[in-house]
Amino acid sequence: MAQNITLATPHISAYQGAFAKTVLMPGDPLRAKFIAENFLEDAELVTSVRNMLGYTGTYKGKRVSVMGSGMGMPSIGIYSWELYTVFGVDNIIRIGSAGSYKDWLNVLDVTLAERAVSESTYALTQGGETETELLPDETLNEAIKQQATKLGIDLKMSRVNSSDAFYTKATWQEIAARTGADCVEMESFALFHNAATLGKRAACLLTISDSFVTNKELTAEERANSFNEMIRLALETAISDTFTGINETPAKLADAAVESCKFVENGEVAIVKNGKKYNTEGVAK
């Protein structure tokens, strides 16, 4: 069985096929736990390395995974890269919080990033990317917008500033003017870069947790538990017709073997092909 093979990186350890093709990715691993316990059926904890919790279950009969990313671009950069390259994930929908720079983006509003702008060097360091504005996957964004319409959710489009610093010398007004952004968070730029580099899909849904304009903000407990509208939108997108044939049923997963997958084992690159392990020279391990 494919599930008996464990794929391990320094940051994720899960059996082959543990993750669904679509992963919802909040920053907080406890929010991932909340989603698994309150929205998924038969949710299974599939990884907990460094307490970065990842779960797979079903939503309305279709497999969906949810996993924390941690805070900041280096952290989501690591986890999204490994999910895409080692664990067979095709789609990541970041579901997080953001601070609003605009009076039309109010606390608890749900917003979809139409682009991420950043002064970060993540993309430059990782792959020589010099662009300071990166785009999400168009197909995934369109699917999210369609589901928002069906659900009656007032989804607002925004230009997102992905910041490397939570505390800054510059004022929020200066940063908003410099970046032209509508709100600020700390992860989507790196996620979009990884997805584009690897030929995968990524999108970023955000709930406004605080407003720089009105000074209104949610408590830490509210941040963890009051984003249900955004979560439901992401889940409905994950099982929508856009992904028909991508999200497997549990029965299909149990009999399926990953055709080819590279991972790190004891410091060496190994390859899984048709359920068997090989080294990089093709010798069975």
CSV table of N, CA, C and O in Angstrom, one decimal, residues 101 115-119 132-133 159-162 172-184:
chain,number,residue,atom,x,y,z
A,101,TYR,N,-5.4,48.9,5.2
A,101,TYR,CA,-5.0,50.2,5.0
A,101,TYR,C,-6.1,51.2,4.5
A,101,TYR,O,-5.9,52.4,4.3
A,115,ARG,N,-3.1,40.5,-6.4
A,115,ARG,CA,-1.6,40.5,-6.5
A,115,ARG,C,-1.0,40.7,-5.2
A,115,ARG,O,-1.6,41.3,-4.3
A,116,ALA,N,0.3,40.3,-5.1
A,116,ALA,CA,1.0,40.6,-3.9
A,116,ALA,C,2.3,41.4,-4.2
A,116,ALA,O,3.0,41.1,-5.2
A,117,VAL,N,2.4,42.5,-3.5
A,117,VAL,CA,3.6,43.3,-3.7
A,117,VAL,C,4.5,43.2,-2.5
A,117,VAL,O,3.9,43.1,-1.3
A,118,SER,N,5.8,43.3,-2.7
A,118,SER,CA,6.6,43.1,-1.5
A,118,SER,C,8.0,43.7,-1.7
A,118,SER,O,8.5,43.8,-2.8
A,119,GLU,N,8.6,44.2,-0.6
A,119,GLU,CA,10.0,44.6,-0.6
A,119,GLU,C,10.9,43.5,-0.2
A,119,GLU,O,12.1,43.7,0.0
A,132,THR,N,8.8,42.7,-8.1
A,132,THR,CA,8.3,43.1,-6.7
A,132,THR,C,6.8,42.9,-6.6
A,132,THR,O,6.2,43.1,-5.5
A,133,GLU,N,6.1,42.5,-7.7
A,133,GLU,CA,4.7,42.2,-7.7
A,133,GLU,C,4.5,40.8,-8.3
A,133,GLU,O,4.9,40.6,-9.4
A,159,ARG,N,-5.1,44.5,-3.4
A,159,ARG,CA,-3.6,44.4,-3.6
A,159,ARG,C,-3.0,44.3,-2.2
A,159,ARG,O,-3.1,45.2,-1.4
A,160,VAL,N,-2.2,43.2,-2.1
A,160,VAL,CA,-1.7,42.9,-0.7
A,160,VAL,C,-0.2,43.2,-0.6
A,160,VAL,O,0.6,42.8,-1.5
A,161,ASN,N,0.1,43.8,0.5
A,161,ASN,CA,1.5,44.0,0.8
A,161,ASN,C,2.0,42.9,1.7
A,161,ASN,O,1.5,42.6,2.8
A,162,SER,N,3.0,42.1,1.2
A,162,SER,CA,3.6,41.0,1.9
A,162,SER,C,4.8,41.6,2.6
A,162,SER,O,5.8,41.8,1.9
A,172,TRP,N,2.4,53.3,8.9
A,172,TRP,CA,1.6,52.5,7.9
A,172,TRP,C,1.2,53.3,6.7
A,172,TRP,O,1.1,52.8,5.6
A,173,GLN,N,1.0,54.7,6.9
A,173,GLN,CA,0.6,55.5,5.8
A,173,GLN,C,1.7,55.6,4.8
A,173,GLN,O,1.5,55.5,3.6
A,174,GLU,N,3.0,55.7,5.3
A,174,GLU,CA,4.1,55.7,4.4
A,174,GLU,C,4.3,54.4,3.6
A,174,GLU,O,4.5,54.4,2.4
A,175,ILE,N,4.0,53.3,4.3
A,175,ILE,CA,4.2,51.9,3.6
A,175,ILE,C,3.0,51.8,2.6
A,175,ILE,O,3.3,51.3,1.5
A,176,ALA,N,1.8,52.2,3.0
A,176,ALA,CA,0.7,52.0,2.1
A,176,ALA,C,0.9,52.8,0.8
A,176,ALA,O,0.6,52.4,-0.3
A,177,ALA,N,1.4,54.0,1.0
A,177,ALA,CA,1.7,54.9,-0.2
A,177,ALA,C,2.8,54.3,-1.0
A,177,ALA,O,2.8,54.4,-2.3
A,178,ARG,N,3.9,53.8,-0.4
A,178,ARG,CA,5.0,53.3,-1.1
A,178,ARG,C,4.7,52.0,-1.9
A,178,ARG,O,5.1,51.8,-3.0
A,179,THR,N,3.8,51.2,-1.3
A,179,THR,CA,3.5,49.9,-2.0
A,179,THR,C,2.2,49.9,-2.8
A,179,THR,O,2.0,49.1,-3.6
A,180,GLY,N,1.4,50.9,-2.5
A,180,GLY,CA,0.1,51.0,-3.2
A,180,GLY,C,-0.9,49.9,-2.8
A,180,GLY,O,-1.8,49.6,-3.5
A,181,ALA,N,-0.6,49.3,-1.6
A,181,ALA,CA,-1.4,48.2,-1.2
A,181,ALA,C,-2.7,48.6,-0.4
A,181,ALA,O,-2.8,49.7,0.1
A,182,ASP,N,-3.6,47.7,-0.4
A,182,ASP,CA,-4.9,47.9,0.3
A,182,ASP,C,-4.8,47.3,1.7
A,182,ASP,O,-5.6,47.7,2.6
A,183,CYS,N,-4.0,46.3,1.9
A,183,CYS,CA,-3.9,45.6,3.2
A,183,CYS,C,-2.5,45.0,3.3
A,183,CYS,O,-1.8,44.9,2.3
A,184,VAL,N,-2.2,44.5,4.5
A,184,VAL,CA,-0.9,43.9,4.7
A,184,VAL,C,-0.9,42.6,5.4
A,184,VAL,O,-1.8,42.4,6.3
